[in-house]
Short mmCIF file of C-alpha atoms and ligand atoms in Angstrom, two decimals:
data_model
loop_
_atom_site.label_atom_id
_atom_site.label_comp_id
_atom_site.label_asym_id
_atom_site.label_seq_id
_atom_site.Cartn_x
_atom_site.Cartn_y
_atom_site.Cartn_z
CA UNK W 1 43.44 -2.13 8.79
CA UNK W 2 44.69 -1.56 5.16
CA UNK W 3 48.23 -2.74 4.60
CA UNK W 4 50.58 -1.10 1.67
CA UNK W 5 52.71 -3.14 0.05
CA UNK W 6 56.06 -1.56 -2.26
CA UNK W 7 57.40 -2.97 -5.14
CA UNK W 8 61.50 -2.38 -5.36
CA UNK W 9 61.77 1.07 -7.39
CA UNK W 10 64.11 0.14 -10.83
CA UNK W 11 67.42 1.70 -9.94
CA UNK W 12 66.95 1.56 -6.11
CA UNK W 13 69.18 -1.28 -5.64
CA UNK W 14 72.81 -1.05 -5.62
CA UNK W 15 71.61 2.62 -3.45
CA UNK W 16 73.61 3.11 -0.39
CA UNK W 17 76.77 0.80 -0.88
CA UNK W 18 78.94 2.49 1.59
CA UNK W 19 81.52 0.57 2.71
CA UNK W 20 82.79 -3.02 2.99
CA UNK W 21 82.95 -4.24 6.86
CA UNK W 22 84.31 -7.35 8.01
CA UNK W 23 81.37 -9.14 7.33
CA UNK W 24 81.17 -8.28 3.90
CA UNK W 25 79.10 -5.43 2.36
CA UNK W 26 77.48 -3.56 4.46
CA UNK W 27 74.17 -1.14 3.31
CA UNK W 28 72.23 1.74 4.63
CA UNK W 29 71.92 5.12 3.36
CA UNK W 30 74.29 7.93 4.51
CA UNK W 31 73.49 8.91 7.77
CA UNK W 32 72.40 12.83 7.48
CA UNK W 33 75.04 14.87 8.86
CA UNK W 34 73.10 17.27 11.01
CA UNK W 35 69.97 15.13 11.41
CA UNK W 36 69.78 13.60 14.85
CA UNK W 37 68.10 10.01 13.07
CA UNK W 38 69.90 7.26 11.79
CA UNK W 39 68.51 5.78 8.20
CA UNK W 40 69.58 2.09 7.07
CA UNK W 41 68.78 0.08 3.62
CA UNK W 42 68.96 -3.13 5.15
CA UNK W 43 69.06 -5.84 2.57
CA UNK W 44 67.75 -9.13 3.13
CA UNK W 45 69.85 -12.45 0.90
CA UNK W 46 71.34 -15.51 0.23
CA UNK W 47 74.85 -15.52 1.47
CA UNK W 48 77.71 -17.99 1.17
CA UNK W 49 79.49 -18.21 4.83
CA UNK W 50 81.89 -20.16 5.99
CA UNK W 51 80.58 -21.14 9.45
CA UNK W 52 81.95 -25.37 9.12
CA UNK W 53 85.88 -24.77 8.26
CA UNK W 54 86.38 -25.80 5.00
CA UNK W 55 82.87 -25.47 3.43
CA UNK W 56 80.24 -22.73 2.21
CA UNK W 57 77.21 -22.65 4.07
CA UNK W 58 74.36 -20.55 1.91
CA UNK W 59 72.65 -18.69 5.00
CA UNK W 60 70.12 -16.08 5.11
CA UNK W 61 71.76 -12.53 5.67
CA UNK W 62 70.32 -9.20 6.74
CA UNK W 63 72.85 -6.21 5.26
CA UNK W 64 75.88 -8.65 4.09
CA UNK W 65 76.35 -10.65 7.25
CA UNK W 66 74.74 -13.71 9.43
CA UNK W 67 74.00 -12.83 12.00
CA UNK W 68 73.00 -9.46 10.61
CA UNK W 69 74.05 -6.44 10.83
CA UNK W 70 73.85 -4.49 13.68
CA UNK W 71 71.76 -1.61 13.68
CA UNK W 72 72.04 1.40 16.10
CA UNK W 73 69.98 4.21 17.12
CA UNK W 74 69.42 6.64 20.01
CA UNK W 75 67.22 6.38 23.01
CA UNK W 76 63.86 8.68 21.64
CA UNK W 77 64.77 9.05 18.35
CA UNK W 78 63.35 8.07 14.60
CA UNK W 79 64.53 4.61 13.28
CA UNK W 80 64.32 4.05 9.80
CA UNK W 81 64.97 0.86 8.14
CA UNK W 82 63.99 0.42 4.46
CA UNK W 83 63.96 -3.27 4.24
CA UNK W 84 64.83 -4.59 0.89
CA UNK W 85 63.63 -8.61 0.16
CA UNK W 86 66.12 -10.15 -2.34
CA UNK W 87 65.09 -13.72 -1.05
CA UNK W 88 62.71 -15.51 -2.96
CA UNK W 89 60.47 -16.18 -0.07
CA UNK W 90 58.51 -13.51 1.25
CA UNK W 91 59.33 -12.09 4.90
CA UNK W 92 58.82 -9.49 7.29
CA UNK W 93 60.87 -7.98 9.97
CA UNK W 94 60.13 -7.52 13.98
CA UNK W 95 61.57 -5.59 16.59
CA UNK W 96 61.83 -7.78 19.44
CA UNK W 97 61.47 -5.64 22.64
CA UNK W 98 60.87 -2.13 21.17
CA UNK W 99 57.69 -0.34 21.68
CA UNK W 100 56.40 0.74 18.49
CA UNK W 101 53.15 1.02 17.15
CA UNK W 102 51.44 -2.07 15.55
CA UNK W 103 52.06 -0.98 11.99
CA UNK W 104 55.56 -1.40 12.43
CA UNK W 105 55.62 -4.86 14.80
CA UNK W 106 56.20 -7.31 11.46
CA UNK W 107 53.96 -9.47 12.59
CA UNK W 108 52.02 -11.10 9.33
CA UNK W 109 48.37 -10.32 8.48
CA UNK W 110 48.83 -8.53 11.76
CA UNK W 111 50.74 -5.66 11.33
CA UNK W 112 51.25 -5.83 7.65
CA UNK W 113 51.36 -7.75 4.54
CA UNK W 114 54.11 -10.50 3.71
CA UNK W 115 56.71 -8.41 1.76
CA UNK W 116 56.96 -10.35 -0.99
CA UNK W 117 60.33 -10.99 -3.39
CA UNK W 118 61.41 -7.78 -4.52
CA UNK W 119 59.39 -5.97 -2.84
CA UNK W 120 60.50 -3.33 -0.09
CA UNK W 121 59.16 -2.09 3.07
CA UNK W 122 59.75 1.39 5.03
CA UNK W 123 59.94 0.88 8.96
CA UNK W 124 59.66 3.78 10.77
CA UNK W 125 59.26 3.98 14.62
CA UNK W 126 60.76 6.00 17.75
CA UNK W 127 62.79 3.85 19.80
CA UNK W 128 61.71 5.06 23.34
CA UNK W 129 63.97 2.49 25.59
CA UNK W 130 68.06 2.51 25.45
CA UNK W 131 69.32 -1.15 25.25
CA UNK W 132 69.58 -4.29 23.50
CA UNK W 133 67.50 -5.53 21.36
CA UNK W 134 66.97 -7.66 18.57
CA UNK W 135 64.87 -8.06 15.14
CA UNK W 136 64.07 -11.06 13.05
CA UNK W 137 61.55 -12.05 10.22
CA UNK W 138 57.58 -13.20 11.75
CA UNK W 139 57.42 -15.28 9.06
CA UNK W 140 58.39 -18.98 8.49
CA UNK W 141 60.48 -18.49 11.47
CA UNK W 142 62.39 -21.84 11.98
CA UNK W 143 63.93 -21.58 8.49
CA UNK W 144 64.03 -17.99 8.10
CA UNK W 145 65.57 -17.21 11.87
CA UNK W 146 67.29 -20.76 11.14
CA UNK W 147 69.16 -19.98 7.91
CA UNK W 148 70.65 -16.56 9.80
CA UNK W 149 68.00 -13.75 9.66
CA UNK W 150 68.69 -12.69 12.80
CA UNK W 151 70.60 -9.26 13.89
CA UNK W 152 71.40 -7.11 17.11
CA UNK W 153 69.18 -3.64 17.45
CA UNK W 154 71.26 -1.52 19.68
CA UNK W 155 69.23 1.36 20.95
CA UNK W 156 71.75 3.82 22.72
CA UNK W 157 71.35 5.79 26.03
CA UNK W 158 69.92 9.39 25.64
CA UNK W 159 73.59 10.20 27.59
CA UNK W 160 76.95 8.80 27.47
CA UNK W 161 76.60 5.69 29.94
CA UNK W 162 79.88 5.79 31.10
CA UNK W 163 81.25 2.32 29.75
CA UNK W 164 84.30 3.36 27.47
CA UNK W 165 83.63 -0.18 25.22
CA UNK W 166 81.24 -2.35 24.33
CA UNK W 167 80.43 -5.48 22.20
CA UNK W 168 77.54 -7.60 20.98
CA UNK W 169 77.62 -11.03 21.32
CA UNK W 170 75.71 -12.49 19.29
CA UNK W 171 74.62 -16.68 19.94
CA UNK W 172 73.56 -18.75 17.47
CA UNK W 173 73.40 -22.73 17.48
CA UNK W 174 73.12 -23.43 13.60
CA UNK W 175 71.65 -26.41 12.36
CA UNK W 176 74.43 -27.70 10.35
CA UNK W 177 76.01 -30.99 9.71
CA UNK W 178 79.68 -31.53 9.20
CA UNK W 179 79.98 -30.42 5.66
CA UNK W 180 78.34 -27.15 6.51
CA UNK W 181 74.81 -28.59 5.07
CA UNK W 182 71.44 -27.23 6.88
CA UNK W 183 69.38 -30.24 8.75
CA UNK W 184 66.16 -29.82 9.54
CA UNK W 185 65.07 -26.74 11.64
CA UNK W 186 62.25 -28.61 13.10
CA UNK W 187 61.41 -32.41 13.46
CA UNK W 188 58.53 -32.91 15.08
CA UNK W 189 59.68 -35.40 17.86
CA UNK W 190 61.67 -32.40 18.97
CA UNK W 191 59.07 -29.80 18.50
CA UNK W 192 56.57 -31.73 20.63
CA UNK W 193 59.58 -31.66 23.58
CA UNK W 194 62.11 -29.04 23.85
CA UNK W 195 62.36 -27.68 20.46
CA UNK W 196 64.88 -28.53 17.83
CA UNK W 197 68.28 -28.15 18.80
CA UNK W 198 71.48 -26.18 16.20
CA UNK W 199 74.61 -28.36 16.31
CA UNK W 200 77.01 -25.54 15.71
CA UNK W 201 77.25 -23.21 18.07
CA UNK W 202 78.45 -19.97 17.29
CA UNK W 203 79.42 -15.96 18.49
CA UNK W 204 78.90 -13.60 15.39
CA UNK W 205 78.99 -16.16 13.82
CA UNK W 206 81.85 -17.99 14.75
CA UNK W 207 82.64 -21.09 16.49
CA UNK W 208 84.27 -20.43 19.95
CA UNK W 209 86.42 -17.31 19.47
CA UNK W 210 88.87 -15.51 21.03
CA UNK W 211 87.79 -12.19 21.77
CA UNK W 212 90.60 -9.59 22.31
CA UNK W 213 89.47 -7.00 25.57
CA UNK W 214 91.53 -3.86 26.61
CA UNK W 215 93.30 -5.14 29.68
CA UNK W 216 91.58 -3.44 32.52
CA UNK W 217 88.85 -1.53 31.81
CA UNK W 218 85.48 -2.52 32.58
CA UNK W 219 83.85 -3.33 29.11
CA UNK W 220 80.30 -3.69 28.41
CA UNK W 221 79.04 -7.08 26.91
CA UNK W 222 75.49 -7.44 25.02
CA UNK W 223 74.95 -10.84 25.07
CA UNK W 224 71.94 -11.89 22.83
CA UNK W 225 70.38 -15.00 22.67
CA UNK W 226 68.85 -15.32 18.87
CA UNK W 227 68.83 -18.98 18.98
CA UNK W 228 65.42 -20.87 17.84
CA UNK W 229 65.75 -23.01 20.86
CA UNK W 230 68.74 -23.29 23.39
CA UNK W 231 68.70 -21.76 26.35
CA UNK W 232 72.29 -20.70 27.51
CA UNK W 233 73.20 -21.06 30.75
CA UNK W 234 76.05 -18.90 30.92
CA UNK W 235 78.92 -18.33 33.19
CA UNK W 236 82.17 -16.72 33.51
CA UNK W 237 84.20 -18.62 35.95
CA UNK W 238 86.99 -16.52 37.51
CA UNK W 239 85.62 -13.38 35.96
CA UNK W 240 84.80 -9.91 38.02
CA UNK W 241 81.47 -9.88 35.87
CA UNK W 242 78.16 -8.11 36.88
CA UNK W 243 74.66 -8.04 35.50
CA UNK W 244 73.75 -4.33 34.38
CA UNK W 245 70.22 -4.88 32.21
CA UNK W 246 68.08 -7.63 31.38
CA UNK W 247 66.46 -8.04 28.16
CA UNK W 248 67.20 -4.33 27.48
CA UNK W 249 66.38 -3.09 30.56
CA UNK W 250 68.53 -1.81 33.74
CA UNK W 251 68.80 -3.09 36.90
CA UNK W 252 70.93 -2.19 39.96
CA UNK W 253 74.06 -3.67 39.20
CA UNK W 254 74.94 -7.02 40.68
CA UNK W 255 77.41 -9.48 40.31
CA UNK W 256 76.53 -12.44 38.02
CA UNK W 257 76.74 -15.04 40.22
CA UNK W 258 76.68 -19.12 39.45
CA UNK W 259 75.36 -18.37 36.21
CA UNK W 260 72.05 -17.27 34.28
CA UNK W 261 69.78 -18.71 31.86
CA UNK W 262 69.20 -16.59 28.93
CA UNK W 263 66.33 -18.32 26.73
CA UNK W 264 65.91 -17.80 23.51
CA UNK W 265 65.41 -14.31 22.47
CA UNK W 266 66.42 -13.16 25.81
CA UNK W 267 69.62 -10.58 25.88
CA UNK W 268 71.53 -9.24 29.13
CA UNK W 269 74.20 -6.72 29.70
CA UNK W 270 77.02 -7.88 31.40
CA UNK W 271 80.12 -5.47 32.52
CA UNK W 272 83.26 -7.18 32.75
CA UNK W 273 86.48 -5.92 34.69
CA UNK W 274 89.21 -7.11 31.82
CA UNK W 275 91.71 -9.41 33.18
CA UNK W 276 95.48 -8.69 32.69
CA UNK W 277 97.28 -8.84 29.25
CA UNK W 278 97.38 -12.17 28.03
CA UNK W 279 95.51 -13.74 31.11
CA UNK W 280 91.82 -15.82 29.20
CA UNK W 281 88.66 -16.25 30.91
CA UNK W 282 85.94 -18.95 29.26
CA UNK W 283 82.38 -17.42 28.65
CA UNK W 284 80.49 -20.83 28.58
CA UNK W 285 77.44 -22.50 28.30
CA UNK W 286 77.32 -24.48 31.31
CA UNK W 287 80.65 -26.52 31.03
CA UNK W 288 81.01 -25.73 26.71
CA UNK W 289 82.98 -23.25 26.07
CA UNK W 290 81.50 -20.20 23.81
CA UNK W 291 84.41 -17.96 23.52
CA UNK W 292 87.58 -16.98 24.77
CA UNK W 293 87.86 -13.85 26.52
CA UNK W 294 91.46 -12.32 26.41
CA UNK W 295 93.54 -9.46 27.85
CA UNK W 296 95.19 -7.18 25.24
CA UNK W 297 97.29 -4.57 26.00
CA UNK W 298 95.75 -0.85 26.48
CA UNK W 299 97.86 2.34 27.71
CA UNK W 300 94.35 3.67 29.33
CA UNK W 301 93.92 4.08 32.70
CA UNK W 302 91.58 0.85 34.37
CA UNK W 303 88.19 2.00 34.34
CA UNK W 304 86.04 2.11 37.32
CA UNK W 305 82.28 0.44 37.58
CA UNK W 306 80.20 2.43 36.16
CA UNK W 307 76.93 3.48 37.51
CA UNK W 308 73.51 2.14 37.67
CA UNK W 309 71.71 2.68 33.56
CA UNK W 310 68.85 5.31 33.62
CA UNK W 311 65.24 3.16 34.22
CA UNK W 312 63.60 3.11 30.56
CA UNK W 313 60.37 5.17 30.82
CA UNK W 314 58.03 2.52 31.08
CA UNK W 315 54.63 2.54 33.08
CA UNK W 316 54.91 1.29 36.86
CA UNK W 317 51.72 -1.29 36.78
CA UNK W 318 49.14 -0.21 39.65
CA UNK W 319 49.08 -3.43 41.52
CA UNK W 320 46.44 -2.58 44.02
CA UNK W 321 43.92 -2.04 40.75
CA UNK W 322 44.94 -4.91 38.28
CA UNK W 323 42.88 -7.15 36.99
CA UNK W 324 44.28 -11.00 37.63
CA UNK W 325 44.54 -13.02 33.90
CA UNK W 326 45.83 -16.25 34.20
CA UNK W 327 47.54 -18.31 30.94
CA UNK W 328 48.12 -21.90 31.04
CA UNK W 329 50.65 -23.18 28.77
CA UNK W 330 50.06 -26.71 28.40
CA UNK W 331 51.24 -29.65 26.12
CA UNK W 332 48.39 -31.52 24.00
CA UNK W 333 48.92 -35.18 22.95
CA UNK W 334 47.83 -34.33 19.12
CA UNK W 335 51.01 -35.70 17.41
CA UNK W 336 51.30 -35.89 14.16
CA UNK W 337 50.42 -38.98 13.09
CA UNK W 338 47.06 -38.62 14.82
CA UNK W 339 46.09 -35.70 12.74
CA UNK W 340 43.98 -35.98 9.65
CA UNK W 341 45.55 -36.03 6.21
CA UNK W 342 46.92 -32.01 5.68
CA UNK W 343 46.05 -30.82 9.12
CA UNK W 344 49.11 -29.12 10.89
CA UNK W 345 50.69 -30.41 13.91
CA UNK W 346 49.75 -28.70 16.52
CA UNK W 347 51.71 -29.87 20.15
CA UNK W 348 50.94 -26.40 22.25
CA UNK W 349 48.57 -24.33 23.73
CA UNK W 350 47.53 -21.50 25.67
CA UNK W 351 44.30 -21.71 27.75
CA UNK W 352 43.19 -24.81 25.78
CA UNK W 353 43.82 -22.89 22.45
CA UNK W 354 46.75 -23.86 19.79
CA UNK W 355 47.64 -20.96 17.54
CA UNK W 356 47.73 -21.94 13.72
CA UNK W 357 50.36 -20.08 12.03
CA UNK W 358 48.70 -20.93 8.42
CA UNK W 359 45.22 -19.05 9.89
CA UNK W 360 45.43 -15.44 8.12
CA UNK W 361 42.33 -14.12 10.83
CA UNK W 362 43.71 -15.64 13.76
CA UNK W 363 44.49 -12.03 14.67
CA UNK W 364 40.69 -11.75 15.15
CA UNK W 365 40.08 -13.87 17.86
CA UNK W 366 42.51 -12.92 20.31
CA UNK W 367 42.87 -14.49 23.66
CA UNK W 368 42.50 -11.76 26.16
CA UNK W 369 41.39 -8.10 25.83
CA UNK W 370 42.87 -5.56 27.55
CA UNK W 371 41.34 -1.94 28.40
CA UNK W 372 43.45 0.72 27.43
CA UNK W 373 45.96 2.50 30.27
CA UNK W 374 44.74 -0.53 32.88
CA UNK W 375 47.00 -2.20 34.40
CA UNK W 376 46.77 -5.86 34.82
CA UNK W 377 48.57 -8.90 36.71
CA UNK W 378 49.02 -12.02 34.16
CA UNK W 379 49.34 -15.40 36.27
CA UNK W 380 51.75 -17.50 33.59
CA UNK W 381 51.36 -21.29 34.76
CA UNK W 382 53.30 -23.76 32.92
CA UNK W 383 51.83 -26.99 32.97
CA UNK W 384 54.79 -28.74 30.86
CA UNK W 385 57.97 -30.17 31.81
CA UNK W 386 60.06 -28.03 29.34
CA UNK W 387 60.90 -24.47 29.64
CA UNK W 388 58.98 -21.76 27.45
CA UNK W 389 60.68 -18.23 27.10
CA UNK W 390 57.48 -16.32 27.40
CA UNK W 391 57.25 -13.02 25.21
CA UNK W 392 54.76 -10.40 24.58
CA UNK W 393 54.94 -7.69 21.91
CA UNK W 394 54.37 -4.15 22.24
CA UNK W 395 54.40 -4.06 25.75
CA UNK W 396 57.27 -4.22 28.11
CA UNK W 397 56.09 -6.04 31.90
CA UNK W 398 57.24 -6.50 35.28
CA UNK W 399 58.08 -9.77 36.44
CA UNK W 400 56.62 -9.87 40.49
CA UNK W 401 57.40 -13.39 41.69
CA UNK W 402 57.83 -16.69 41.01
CA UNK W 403 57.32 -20.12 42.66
CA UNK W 404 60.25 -21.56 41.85
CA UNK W 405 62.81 -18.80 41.49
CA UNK W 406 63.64 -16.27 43.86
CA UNK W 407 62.38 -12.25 42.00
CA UNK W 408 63.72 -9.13 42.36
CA UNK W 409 61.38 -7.68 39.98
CA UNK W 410 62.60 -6.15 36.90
CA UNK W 411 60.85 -5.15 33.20
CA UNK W 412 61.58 -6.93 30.12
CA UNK W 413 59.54 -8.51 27.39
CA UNK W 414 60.67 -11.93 27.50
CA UNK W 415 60.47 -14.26 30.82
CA UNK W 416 61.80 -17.97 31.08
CA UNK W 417 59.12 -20.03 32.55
CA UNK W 418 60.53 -22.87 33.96
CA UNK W 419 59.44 -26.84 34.27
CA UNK W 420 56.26 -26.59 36.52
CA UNK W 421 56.40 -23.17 37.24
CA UNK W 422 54.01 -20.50 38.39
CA UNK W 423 55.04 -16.78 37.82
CA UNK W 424 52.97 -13.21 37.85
CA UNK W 425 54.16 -10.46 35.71
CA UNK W 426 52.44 -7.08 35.13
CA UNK W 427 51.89 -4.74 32.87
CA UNK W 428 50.10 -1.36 31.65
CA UNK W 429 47.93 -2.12 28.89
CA UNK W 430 49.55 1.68 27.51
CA UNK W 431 49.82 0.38 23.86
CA UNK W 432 47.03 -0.08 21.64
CA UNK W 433 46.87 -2.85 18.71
CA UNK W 434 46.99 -6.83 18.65
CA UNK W 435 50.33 -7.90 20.59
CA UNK W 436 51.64 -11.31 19.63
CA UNK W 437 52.20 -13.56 22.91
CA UNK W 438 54.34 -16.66 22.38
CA UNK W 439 56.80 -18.87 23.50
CA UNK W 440 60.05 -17.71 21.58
CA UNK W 441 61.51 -21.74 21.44
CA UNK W 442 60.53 -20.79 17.50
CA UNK W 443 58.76 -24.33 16.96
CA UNK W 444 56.86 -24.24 20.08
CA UNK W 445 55.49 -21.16 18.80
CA UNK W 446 54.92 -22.44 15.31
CA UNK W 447 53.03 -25.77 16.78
CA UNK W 448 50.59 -23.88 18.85
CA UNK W 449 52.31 -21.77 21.56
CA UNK W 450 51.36 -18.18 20.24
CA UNK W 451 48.24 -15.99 21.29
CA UNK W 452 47.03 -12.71 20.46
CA UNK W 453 46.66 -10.28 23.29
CA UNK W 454 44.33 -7.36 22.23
CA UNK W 455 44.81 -3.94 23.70
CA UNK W 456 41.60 -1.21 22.95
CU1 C2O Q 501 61.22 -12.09 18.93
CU2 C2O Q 501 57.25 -12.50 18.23
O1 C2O Q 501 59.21 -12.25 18.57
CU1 CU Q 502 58.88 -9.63 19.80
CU1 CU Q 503 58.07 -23.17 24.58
#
C-alpha cells in the first residue's frame, strides 16, 4: 500500500469562505452549478464555544462548529471532502457507515497516513446508501472525538422521500466540569467498566433545547449518537413517533414503542407527527430530558405518513452457504497497575486478542479472513457484563437473532451487544481491504476492543 501525504498549498487557506451560519464560519468550495457532486473544504480547529453558560470551552471543530458541520450528498454520487488539519495534532477522518473503498476509510496506517499539522487530505468516494451517517477522526479518538470532532454525514435519497422537513440531532455528553474545563476523556477505572462517561449532555451542541416543529406535519428526525460512551435510551412519551431507518438504513415503519437504545455511534430515523401549536413533548434519555420538542405555527396542510424508504442496495447474505465465525468479546483482568513500566493498558479483547492502538502493523495480522463475494454468519458472544456497540467498517450486515432481544432483522453497521448476550449477524464479504471491527464505547476500543477483519 503506498500512502500520499499533502502539505497545505500557500494561499489555499482562507479558499472557500462562503458564508457565516449559525455556528460560525462555515467552509467548502462552491458547489458547481450544473455538476450533480457536492465538494466541501472542511476545516479541522480549535474553537472557543460556549457549551457551560457563562464560560469558553476551546473544543475541537470540523468547518466552524462542534459538533461539525453537516455534510450532505446524494444517494450514488461523488463526495468530496478536502480535509484541511489546522490542529496541531495530526488526525484523520472516517466515514462511519459508508461503503467506500479502503483508501478512503481514515483508518491510520490502515488506510492512510496520519495527516499531519498543516497538512491536507482529498477524500473522494461514491456514497452508494441514502441515510444517516456520521464521520469522525481514527486517531486519538477519546480526545479528538472528545474535544468535538464529530459531525453528521447526511447522504440523501436518489428521490424525494416524501418527508417535507427534517433535522439532525446531534448527542453529545461532553466531558466538562462546571467552568466549562475538559476532564479526563478516559480514566482507566472507567475504561476497564463501561467507558468514561461526558457530564454535559448536549443536542448540536446545546444543553436541553427547545426545538421549534411546524405544527402538524410529520417531520423527519436524524438522531445520532456521536457520544464516546453513553448509550441513550430514548423515548418520546406522548408522542405519535415511528422508527423509519436504523443506523442509516430503512425499515418498515413502526411505531417507536417504550423506547430504544441507541449506543454510541448508532443513528435512527424517527418521523414525528408534530403536536399542536404551543403543545411540548420531552425527547429523553430514559427519565433526563434532552430537548424540548414544540409546536409552532405552520399554514401547511398536516402531512400524512410517509411511505416505507427505498432498501439501500446492499447484498442479501446467502444463509444456506455461510461460513459460521464466532467473536468473543471478553474482559481481561490486566489493569494497569499490573502492567510493566510503559506497557499500555489493555482491559479488552476479541478471541483472546487485545488490539494495541500504538502497533503501526497491527493491520497485518488481522483476526479473520474473509473470501471475497462469500457470505458469512458472525456469532458475536459477549462474555462481559457491559454493553459493547459492535461495528464493522466497510461492510454493512444483517442482524438475524439474538438471545436476549427479540430480531426483526435489519442491516446496519453498528449492533448493541448487550450484558451476556449472544447475537448472529451476516454479511457479504463484497468489499475488499482490511475493515476495522471494534466496539465504538471509544475507550473500550482504545484498551483492546478493536480487530481487523480482512476481506481478499
Ligand atoms: Cu465510527 Cu471505526 O468507527
Ligand atoms: Cu466506522
Ligand atoms: Cu465496549
Amino acid at each position: 500500500m503506498s500512502f500520499t501525504r499533502r502539505k497545505v498549498l500557500a494561499g489555499l487557506l482562507g479558499l472557500g469562505v462562503v458564508g457565516l451560519g449559525a455556528g460560525g464560519v462555515r467552509y467548502w468550495l462552491g458547489r458547481p452549478e450544473n455538476v450533480a457532486t457536492h465538494d466541501y473544504e472542511l476545516i479541522a480547529a480549535p474553537l472557543d464555544v460556549e457549551l457551560v453558560p457563562g464560560h469558553m470551552t476551546t473544543a475541537w471543530a470540523y468547518g466552524g462548529q462542534a459538533p461539525g458541520l453537516e455534510l450532505r450528498c446524494r444517494q450514488g454520487e461523488r463526495l468530496r471532502v478536502r480535509f484541511i488539519n489546522q490542529l496541531d495534532v495530526s488526525t484523520t477522518i472516517h466515514w462511519h457507515g459508508i461503503r467506500l473503498p479502503l483508501a478512503m476509510d481514515g483508518v491510520p496506517y490502515v488506510s492512510q497516513l496520519p495527516v499531519l499539522p498543516g497538512e491536507y487530505f482529498d477524500y473522494d468516494f461514491i456514497t452508494p446508501d441514502a441515510g444517516s451517517y456520521w464521520y469522525h477522526p481514527h486517531l486519538g479518538s477519546s480526545e479528538q472525538l472528545g474535544r468535538g470532532l464529530v459531525g453528521p454525514l447526511i447522504v440523501e435519497e436518489r428521490e424525494p422521500s416524501g418527508f417535507a422537513h427534517e433535522r439532525t440531532l446531534c448527542l453529545k455528553s461532553w466531558h466538562l466540569d462546571e467552568q466549562g474545563a475538559f476532564t479526563a476523556f478516559s480514566v482507566p477505572r472507567d475504561a476497564a467498566r463501561g467507558g468514561t462517561p461526558g457530564r454535559l449532555s448536549t443536542i448540536n451542541g446545546v444543553h436541553a433545547p427547545t426545538l421549534d416543529l411546524p405544527a402538524g406535519e410529520v417531520v423527519r428526525l436524524r438522531v445520532l449518537n456521536l457520544d464516546n460512551t453513553l448509550t441513550y435510551r430514548l423515548n418520546l412519551p406522548g408522542a405519535d413517533v415511528r422508527i423509519y431507518a436504523l443506523d442509516g438504513n430503512p425499515v418498515a415503519p413502526r411505531p417507536l414503542g417504550k423506547e430504544y437504545w441507541l449506543g454510541p455511534g448508532m443513528r435512527i430515523d424517527l418521523a414525528l407527527r408534530v403536536p399542536a401549536a404551543g403543545i411540548e413533548l420531552p425527547l429523553r434519555n430514559g427519565p433526563l430530558r434532552l430537548a424540548t420538542l414544540r409546536g409552532q405555527d405552520s399554514n401547511a396542510a398536516p402531512g400524512e405518513w410517509p411511505a416505507a424508504l427505498p432498501a439501500n442496495p446492499v447484498s442479501e447474505p446467502d444463509l444456506e452457504g455461510a461460513q459460521t465465525l464466532r467473536f468473543n468479546f471478553e474482559w481481561t483482568a490486566t489493569l494497569a497497575e499490573n502492567l510493566p513500566a510503559g506497557a499500555k493498558a489493555s482491559y479488552w479483547q476479541i478471541n483472546g486478542k487485545a488490539w494495541d492502538i500504538a502497533d503501526k502493523n497491527c493491520a497485518e495480522k488481522p483476526i479473520a479472513s474473509l473470501e471475497l463475494g462469500k457470505s458469512y454468519i458472525f456469532e458475536l458472544r459477549n462474555m462481559a457484563q457491559y454493553q459493547h456497540p459492535i461495528h464493522l467498517h466497510g461492510l454493512s450486515f444483517k442482524v438475524l437473532s439474538s438471545n436476549r432481544h427479540s430480531v426483526i432483522p435489519y442491516f446496519t453497521d453498528t449492533y448493541l451487544l448487550d450484558k451476556n448476550e449472544v447475537a448472529r449477524i451476516a454479511l457479504v464479504a463484497d468489499n475488499p481491504g482490511v475493515w476495522m471491527f471494534h466496539c465504538h464505547v471509544i475507550d473500550h476500543m482504545e484498551t483492546g476492543l478493536m480487530a481487523a477483519i480482512e476481506v481478499v
